[in-house]
Tab-separated table of C-alpha atoms and ligand atoms in Angstrom:
chain	number	residue	atom	x	y	z
A	1	UNK	CA	-18.195	32.667	-98.143
A	2	UNK	CA	-14.703	34.014	-98.311
A	3	UNK	CA	-15.535	36.647	-95.766
A	4	UNK	CA	-17.118	34.163	-93.388
A	5	UNK	CA	-14.054	31.957	-93.512
A	6	UNK	CA	-11.852	34.941	-93.072
A	7	UNK	CA	-13.777	36.031	-89.983
A	8	UNK	CA	-13.639	32.495	-88.659
A	9	UNK	CA	-9.880	32.315	-89.213
A	10	UNK	CA	-9.343	35.627	-87.505
A	11	UNK	CA	-11.492	34.537	-84.580
A	12	UNK	CA	-9.696	31.235	-84.328
A	13	UNK	CA	-6.320	32.867	-84.355
A	14	UNK	CA	-7.368	35.543	-81.919
A	15	UNK	CA	-9.142	33.233	-79.515
A	16	UNK	CA	-7.600	29.776	-79.687
A	17	UNK	CA	-9.056	27.432	-77.083
A	18	UNK	CA	-6.362	28.042	-74.502
A	19	UNK	CA	-6.815	31.811	-74.657
A	20	UNK	CA	-10.544	31.403	-74.196
A	21	UNK	CA	-9.907	29.620	-70.926
A	22	UNK	CA	-7.509	32.318	-69.918
A	23	UNK	CA	-10.063	34.966	-70.789
A	24	UNK	CA	-12.798	33.399	-68.637
A	25	UNK	CA	-10.357	32.762	-65.787
A	26	UNK	CA	-9.632	36.487	-65.794
A	27	UNK	CA	-13.228	37.699	-65.779
A	28	UNK	CA	-14.585	39.758	-62.943
A	29	UNK	CA	-17.185	37.712	-61.053
A	30	UNK	CA	-20.227	39.935	-60.473
A	31	UNK	CA	-22.256	38.381	-57.664
A	32	UNK	CA	-26.039	38.308	-57.128
A	33	UNK	CA	-26.768	38.990	-53.444
A	34	UNK	CA	-29.169	36.953	-51.289
A	35	UNK	CA	-31.521	38.694	-48.850
A	36	UNK	CA	-32.754	37.573	-45.435
A	37	UNK	CA	-35.896	38.855	-43.802
A	38	UNK	CA	-35.350	39.575	-40.101
A	39	UNK	CA	-37.716	40.787	-37.364
A	40	UNK	CA	-35.200	43.534	-36.577
A	41	UNK	CA	-34.547	44.405	-40.261
A	42	UNK	CA	-35.028	47.855	-41.769
A	43	UNK	CA	-35.902	48.985	-45.297
A	44	UNK	CA	-32.674	50.662	-46.400
A	45	UNK	CA	-31.637	47.733	-48.628
A	46	UNK	CA	-34.691	48.364	-50.796
A	47	UNK	CA	-35.001	52.128	-50.406
A	48	UNK	CA	-31.388	53.301	-50.443
A	49	UNK	CA	-29.498	50.450	-52.093
A	50	UNK	CA	-32.291	49.984	-54.667
A	51	UNK	CA	-32.212	46.203	-54.429
A	52	UNK	CA	-35.338	44.539	-55.750
A	53	UNK	CA	-36.693	42.888	-52.588
A	54	UNK	CA	-40.282	41.660	-52.566
A	55	UNK	CA	-40.820	42.023	-48.793
A	56	UNK	CA	-40.290	44.409	-45.865
A	57	UNK	CA	-37.591	44.163	-43.184
A	58	UNK	CA	-34.759	42.646	-45.232
A	59	UNK	CA	-32.235	42.816	-42.394
A	60	UNK	CA	-29.344	41.135	-44.161
A	61	UNK	CA	-27.871	41.162	-47.635
A	62	UNK	CA	-25.487	38.231	-48.116
A	63	UNK	CA	-23.484	40.011	-50.765
A	64	UNK	CA	-20.673	37.534	-51.351
A	65	UNK	CA	-21.342	34.161	-49.775
A	66	UNK	CA	-20.744	30.484	-50.471
A	67	UNK	CA	-22.392	29.346	-47.243
A	68	UNK	CA	-25.023	26.561	-47.522
A	69	UNK	CA	-27.568	28.933	-45.915
A	70	UNK	CA	-27.016	31.404	-48.766
A	71	UNK	CA	-24.839	30.396	-51.715
A	72	UNK	CA	-24.610	33.349	-54.122
A	73	UNK	CA	-24.482	32.850	-57.890
A	74	UNK	CA	-22.510	34.703	-60.555
A	75	UNK	CA	-24.670	37.261	-62.342
A	76	UNK	CA	-23.124	37.379	-65.836
A	77	UNK	CA	-20.296	36.226	-68.106
A	78	UNK	CA	-18.829	32.764	-68.655
A	79	UNK	CA	-19.852	31.585	-65.186
A	80	UNK	CA	-23.354	33.080	-65.088
A	81	UNK	CA	-25.608	30.971	-62.860
A	82	UNK	CA	-22.763	29.096	-61.169
A	83	UNK	CA	-22.687	29.267	-57.396
A	84	UNK	CA	-19.657	30.529	-55.563
A	85	UNK	CA	-19.224	27.215	-53.729
A	86	UNK	CA	-19.263	25.371	-57.059
A	87	UNK	CA	-16.656	27.695	-58.608
A	88	UNK	CA	-14.482	27.386	-55.513
A	89	UNK	CA	-14.379	23.590	-56.102
A	90	UNK	CA	-14.265	23.527	-59.907
A	91	UNK	CA	-12.031	26.509	-60.705
A	92	UNK	CA	-9.568	26.915	-57.835
A	93	UNK	CA	-7.226	28.886	-60.111
A	94	UNK	CA	-9.702	31.816	-60.024
A	95	UNK	CA	-8.973	32.081	-56.304
A	96	UNK	CA	-5.218	31.595	-56.528
A	97	UNK	CA	-5.514	27.910	-55.535
A	98	UNK	CA	-6.135	28.976	-51.945
A	99	UNK	CA	-6.015	25.911	-49.706
A	100	UNK	CA	-9.373	25.594	-47.931
A	101	UNK	CA	-12.217	23.162	-48.606
A	102	UNK	CA	-14.749	26.023	-48.353
A	103	UNK	CA	-14.767	29.586	-49.669
A	104	UNK	CA	-13.280	31.288	-46.593
A	105	UNK	CA	-15.126	34.627	-46.375
A	106	UNK	CA	-18.666	35.982	-46.176
A	107	UNK	CA	-19.590	39.597	-46.895
A	108	UNK	CA	-22.886	40.951	-45.539
A	109	UNK	CA	-24.709	44.245	-45.296
A	110	UNK	CA	-26.750	44.430	-42.095
A	111	UNK	CA	-29.540	46.998	-41.727
A	112	UNK	CA	-30.759	47.034	-38.129
A	113	UNK	CA	-34.006	48.796	-37.378
A	114	UNK	CA	-34.156	47.373	-33.833
A	115	UNK	CA	-31.506	46.089	-31.416
A	116	UNK	CA	-30.057	42.680	-32.311
A	117	UNK	CA	-29.619	40.050	-29.606
A	118	UNK	CA	-26.420	39.987	-27.556
A	119	UNK	CA	-24.164	37.317	-29.001
A	120	UNK	CA	-20.752	35.724	-29.031
A	121	UNK	CA	-18.962	33.449	-31.510
A	122	UNK	CA	-16.628	30.505	-30.930
A	123	UNK	CA	-13.143	30.209	-32.416
A	124	UNK	CA	-12.162	27.536	-34.963
A	125	UNK	CA	-11.021	25.052	-32.349
A	126	UNK	CA	-14.249	25.192	-30.298
A	127	UNK	CA	-16.508	25.192	-33.390
A	128	UNK	CA	-14.688	22.252	-34.954
A	129	UNK	CA	-15.159	20.204	-31.789
A	130	UNK	CA	-18.703	21.290	-30.865
A	131	UNK	CA	-20.349	22.354	-34.159
A	132	UNK	CA	-19.752	19.504	-36.621
A	133	UNK	CA	-16.442	20.733	-37.965
A	134	UNK	CA	-17.677	24.243	-38.737
A	135	UNK	CA	-15.366	27.242	-38.895
A	136	UNK	CA	-15.386	29.579	-35.900
A	137	UNK	CA	-16.265	33.187	-36.534
A	138	UNK	CA	-14.064	36.235	-36.524
A	139	UNK	CA	-15.816	39.239	-38.033
A	140	UNK	CA	-15.361	42.943	-38.573
A	141	UNK	CA	-17.769	45.795	-39.200
A	142	UNK	CA	-17.477	48.925	-41.266
A	143	UNK	CA	-20.178	51.345	-40.118
A	144	UNK	CA	-22.020	52.563	-43.205
A	145	UNK	CA	-24.601	54.616	-41.356
A	146	UNK	CA	-25.468	55.423	-37.747
A	147	UNK	CA	-27.758	57.853	-35.932
A	148	UNK	CA	-26.201	60.786	-34.029
A	149	UNK	CA	-25.982	59.079	-30.621
A	150	UNK	CA	-25.295	55.554	-31.875
A	151	UNK	CA	-23.690	52.884	-29.713
A	152	UNK	CA	-22.787	49.217	-30.008
A	153	UNK	CA	-22.280	46.503	-27.415
A	154	UNK	CA	-18.636	45.438	-27.548
A	155	UNK	CA	-17.184	43.455	-24.656
A	156	UNK	CA	-18.287	43.297	-21.018
A	157	UNK	CA	-17.333	44.504	-17.540
A	158	UNK	CA	-16.945	41.211	-15.623
A	159	UNK	CA	-13.546	40.883	-13.947
A	160	UNK	CA	-13.425	37.086	-13.910
A	161	UNK	CA	-15.377	34.004	-14.935
A	162	UNK	CA	-17.202	33.827	-11.587
A	163	UNK	CA	-18.440	37.409	-11.873
A	164	UNK	CA	-19.454	36.782	-15.501
A	165	UNK	CA	-21.521	33.754	-14.486
A	166	UNK	CA	-23.149	35.637	-11.610
A	167	UNK	CA	-24.068	38.659	-13.725
A	168	UNK	CA	-25.528	36.487	-16.495
A	169	UNK	CA	-27.364	34.311	-13.987
A	170	UNK	CA	-28.797	37.330	-12.119
A	171	UNK	CA	-29.635	39.175	-15.346
A	172	UNK	CA	-27.495	42.229	-14.476
A	173	UNK	CA	-27.229	43.199	-18.139
A	174	UNK	CA	-26.822	46.949	-17.622
A	175	UNK	CA	-23.836	46.307	-15.393
A	176	UNK	CA	-22.349	43.550	-17.538
A	177	UNK	CA	-22.603	44.844	-21.087
A	178	UNK	CA	-20.174	47.475	-22.352
A	179	UNK	CA	-21.826	50.062	-24.567
A	180	UNK	CA	-19.456	51.911	-26.893
A	181	UNK	CA	-20.291	55.053	-28.895
A	182	UNK	CA	-19.668	54.722	-32.635
A	183	UNK	CA	-20.156	56.816	-35.735
A	184	UNK	CA	-20.365	56.396	-39.490
A	185	UNK	CA	-16.938	55.408	-40.868
A	186	UNK	CA	-15.748	53.537	-37.748
A	187	UNK	CA	-14.352	50.063	-38.182
A	188	UNK	CA	-14.580	47.357	-35.506
A	189	UNK	CA	-12.848	43.996	-35.195
A	190	UNK	CA	-14.854	41.329	-33.322
A	191	UNK	CA	-12.628	38.447	-32.258
A	192	UNK	CA	-14.207	35.141	-31.163
A	193	UNK	CA	-15.151	35.343	-27.480
A	194	UNK	CA	-16.193	39.012	-27.744
A	195	UNK	CA	-19.711	39.741	-26.496
A	196	UNK	CA	-21.296	42.018	-29.111
A	197	UNK	CA	-24.509	43.420	-30.516
A	198	UNK	CA	-25.634	45.843	-33.184
A	199	UNK	CA	-28.149	48.408	-32.002
A	200	UNK	CA	-31.141	49.782	-33.866
A	201	UNK	CA	-30.499	52.416	-36.546
A	202	UNK	CA	-27.021	51.161	-37.430
A	203	UNK	CA	-26.088	49.868	-40.854
A	204	UNK	CA	-22.846	47.950	-41.372
A	205	UNK	CA	-20.843	46.060	-43.944
A	206	UNK	CA	-19.552	42.911	-42.310
A	207	UNK	CA	-16.548	40.899	-43.455
A	208	UNK	CA	-16.410	37.563	-41.668
A	209	UNK	CA	-15.250	33.989	-41.750
A	210	UNK	CA	-17.624	31.776	-43.688
A	211	UNK	CA	-19.550	30.574	-40.649
A	212	UNK	CA	-23.041	30.901	-39.215
A	213	UNK	CA	-22.265	29.787	-35.648
A	214	UNK	CA	-23.671	32.299	-33.167
A	215	UNK	CA	-24.391	31.846	-29.473
A	216	UNK	CA	-27.158	34.080	-28.179
A	217	UNK	CA	-26.460	35.365	-24.655
A	218	UNK	CA	-29.439	37.677	-24.123
A	219	UNK	CA	-32.398	38.787	-26.252
A	220	UNK	CA	-33.843	41.648	-24.133
A	221	UNK	CA	-36.577	39.208	-22.991
A	222	UNK	CA	-38.318	39.716	-26.333
A	223	UNK	CA	-40.832	37.295	-27.783
A	224	UNK	CA	-40.954	36.028	-31.349
A	225	UNK	CA	-44.344	34.574	-32.254
A	226	UNK	CA	-45.189	34.489	-28.549
A	227	UNK	CA	-42.029	32.660	-27.474
A	228	UNK	CA	-38.558	33.781	-26.420
A	229	UNK	CA	-35.832	32.854	-28.932
A	230	UNK	CA	-33.424	30.139	-27.834
A	231	UNK	CA	-30.440	31.249	-25.735
A	232	UNK	CA	-27.098	29.419	-25.603
A	233	UNK	CA	-25.880	30.314	-22.132
A	234	UNK	CA	-23.594	27.331	-21.468
A	235	UNK	CA	-21.789	27.555	-24.792
A	236	UNK	CA	-21.566	31.344	-24.430
A	237	UNK	CA	-19.932	31.042	-21.034
A	238	UNK	CA	-17.493	28.480	-22.480
A	239	UNK	CA	-16.282	30.894	-25.141
A	240	UNK	CA	-16.559	34.440	-23.700
A	241	UNK	CA	-13.117	35.977	-23.131
A	242	UNK	CA	-12.677	37.164	-19.527
A	243	UNK	CA	-11.728	39.876	-18.842
A	244	UNK	CA	-12.643	41.583	-22.134
A	245	UNK	CA	-9.959	43.442	-24.111
A	246	UNK	CA	-9.910	47.222	-23.511
A	247	UNK	CA	-12.253	48.910	-25.957
A	248	UNK	CA	-9.429	50.690	-27.828
A	249	UNK	CA	-8.379	47.226	-28.994
A	250	UNK	CA	-11.505	46.948	-31.128
A	251	UNK	CA	-12.211	50.237	-32.837
A	252	UNK	CA	-10.306	51.782	-35.720
A	253	UNK	CA	-11.345	55.294	-36.709
A	254	UNK	CA	-10.814	55.506	-40.462
A	255	UNK	CA	-8.651	58.381	-41.602
A	256	UNK	CA	-9.918	61.356	-43.567
A	257	UNK	CA	-8.139	62.532	-46.700
A	258	UNK	CA	-6.867	59.088	-47.550
A	259	UNK	CA	-8.347	59.356	-51.010
A	260	UNK	CA	-7.419	57.414	-54.142
A	261	UNK	CA	-5.462	54.695	-52.349
A	262	UNK	CA	-6.114	51.374	-50.641
A	263	UNK	CA	-6.415	52.186	-46.930
A	264	UNK	CA	-5.727	49.000	-44.934
A	265	UNK	CA	-8.232	48.706	-42.062
A	266	UNK	CA	-7.197	45.335	-40.671
A	267	UNK	CA	-4.928	42.407	-41.363
A	268	UNK	CA	-5.603	39.292	-39.268
A	269	UNK	CA	-5.250	35.545	-39.686
A	270	UNK	CA	-8.526	35.298	-41.622
A	271	UNK	CA	-8.776	38.427	-43.746
A	272	UNK	CA	-7.339	41.723	-44.880
A	273	UNK	CA	-9.832	44.558	-45.357
A	274	UNK	CA	-9.323	47.888	-47.103
A	275	UNK	CA	-11.329	51.022	-47.672
A	276	UNK	CA	-11.028	52.875	-50.969
A	277	UNK	CA	-12.246	56.439	-51.119
A	278	UNK	CA	-11.975	57.473	-54.727
A	279	UNK	CA	-12.694	60.986	-55.991
A	280	UNK	CA	-10.470	60.855	-59.080
A	281	UNK	CA	-8.976	57.479	-59.961
A	282	UNK	CA	-6.889	54.616	-58.686
A	283	UNK	CA	-4.708	52.118	-60.564
A	284	UNK	CA	-3.090	49.051	-59.093
A	285	UNK	CA	-2.167	45.491	-59.944
A	286	UNK	CA	-4.394	42.820	-58.407
A	287	UNK	CA	-1.677	40.874	-56.575
A	288	UNK	CA	-3.843	38.964	-54.050
A	289	UNK	CA	-5.164	35.386	-54.428
A	290	UNK	CA	-8.521	37.109	-55.156
A	291	UNK	CA	-9.980	40.466	-54.187
A	292	UNK	CA	-13.604	40.989	-53.142
A	293	UNK	CA	-15.062	44.457	-53.668
A	294	UNK	CA	-18.330	45.966	-52.438
A	295	UNK	CA	-19.340	49.405	-53.641
A	296	UNK	CA	-20.876	51.192	-50.665
A	297	UNK	CA	-21.240	54.716	-52.097
A	298	UNK	CA	-21.308	56.437	-55.473
A	299	UNK	CA	-20.567	55.213	-58.960
A	300	UNK	CA	-17.724	55.023	-61.427
A	301	UNK	CA	-15.971	53.035	-64.118
A	302	UNK	CA	-13.913	49.903	-63.495
A	303	UNK	CA	-11.706	48.959	-66.469
A	304	UNK	CA	-14.244	50.494	-68.850
A	305	UNK	CA	-17.397	49.092	-67.224
A	306	UNK	CA	-19.831	51.204	-65.173
A	307	UNK	CA	-20.164	50.140	-61.524
A	308	UNK	CA	-22.369	51.592	-58.779
A	309	UNK	CA	-23.420	51.422	-55.140
A	310	UNK	CA	-24.697	47.937	-54.336
A	311	UNK	CA	-22.433	46.079	-56.787
A	312	UNK	CA	-20.359	43.271	-55.310
A	313	UNK	CA	-17.716	41.434	-57.295
A	314	UNK	CA	-14.521	39.402	-57.132
A	315	UNK	CA	-11.374	40.255	-59.045
A	316	UNK	CA	-9.750	36.883	-59.787
A	317	UNK	CA	-6.149	35.806	-59.369
A	318	UNK	CA	-3.849	37.198	-62.097
A	319	UNK	CA	-6.478	39.765	-63.079
A	320	UNK	CA	-3.752	42.260	-63.859
A	321	UNK	CA	-4.233	46.009	-63.846
A	322	UNK	CA	-7.258	47.522	-62.100
A	323	UNK	CA	-8.330	51.045	-62.954
A	324	UNK	CA	-11.252	52.666	-61.156
A	325	UNK	CA	-12.466	56.200	-61.822
A	326	UNK	CA	-15.317	58.144	-60.304
A	327	UNK	CA	-16.722	59.264	-57.001
A	328	UNK	CA	-16.912	56.020	-55.191
A	329	UNK	CA	-16.413	54.278	-51.838
A	330	UNK	CA	-15.391	50.614	-51.804
A	331	UNK	CA	-14.729	48.063	-49.067
A	332	UNK	CA	-12.344	45.380	-50.360
A	333	UNK	CA	-11.113	42.174	-48.790
A	334	UNK	CA	-9.078	39.039	-49.306
A	335	UNK	CA	-7.863	36.168	-47.152
A	336	UNK	CA	-5.443	36.717	-44.266
A	337	UNK	CA	-1.694	36.372	-44.572
B	1	ZN	ZN1	-21.463	38.447	-34.716
C-alpha cells in the first residue's frame, strides 16, 4: 500500500497534468502513409520500400497528407489514430500556430513504371477563382531513382501564346514539349504554369502544396478502359507560362560531400526543402514551425529511437534538440518563409 502510494506520488509529481500536455505536444508524429493504385504505377513501393500493399501498381504513396482525398493518420503515441487534418485544427500549437485553414503541404513518393500524362497546375489565384477556393499547386521533385538515360518533360518550346495554341491544336507534341535529361539526386522545382511530366522508370519524392488540381494537356492518345482520359485544354492554355523559363531555372544538382548537415535545396513562398546525407551523426535544434522528415535511404537512430527507410514523421514546434545517427538519407521540409 505504502509503495503504491509512493509510486503514485512520484508519478504525480513527475507528470503533473500540465507536463503531460507538454509531453504530448512535443511528441514526434509518426505518420501512416496512404497508397494509390495507378495504371502507370510500378512495384517499388512494395518491393523496395517494403510497404504492405495488397495490390500491384501502387503508383503513389501519400506519405504526409491532410488532403480530403488521402488524410493520413498518426501511427502511435498520444495522437494514434488521429488524422493530420484533425490535429491541424485541434492542436495548432504542434504546428507553431501556422496561419492556414488547411495543412499546407503534401509529401508523396511517386513510382512511375510508364510515362505519366503531360500536365500543368494553376496558381493560387486561378485555383481560388476556378476550383472552388482550392490552393494552386507549386511542387518540387527529388529524384530517388532513374534509369541511365532518364528524362523528364519540363517546360515547352512555344515562343508565344499563339504558337502554343497552334502546336497543341495540331498535336505537334514532339516539337512543343521540352525533354530534359535527369539523374538520381537531381532536384526540380515546378512552378504553376510549367508544363511537366514524369517518364517511366523514374521514382521521385514530391513536396507540394496541399492541392490536387491538375490540368491534363496530353495523354499520349492512350485509352483507359477503352476511353481516352479527360483533357483540360482550355484551362491548360489559360495557365501555361509562355515562353517557358530556361531549363537551368528548374534543376538543382545536389552537391556531393555535403554530409552530416542540412543541405537547403529550395526556399520558396510555400516550402523550404532540405536533404540530409548522414554517415555519422547530426545534431540541431528544431527551430521551424514544424519539420517533416521522410527517410529515403538507410537506417539510424533518432533521439534514441530506431528509424528506417520508408518512415515519415513530423517534428513538432518546440521539439528541442534533434540527434540523428546512422547511415541515412532524409528529405525534410517545412512551410515557406
Ligand atoms: Zn504536377
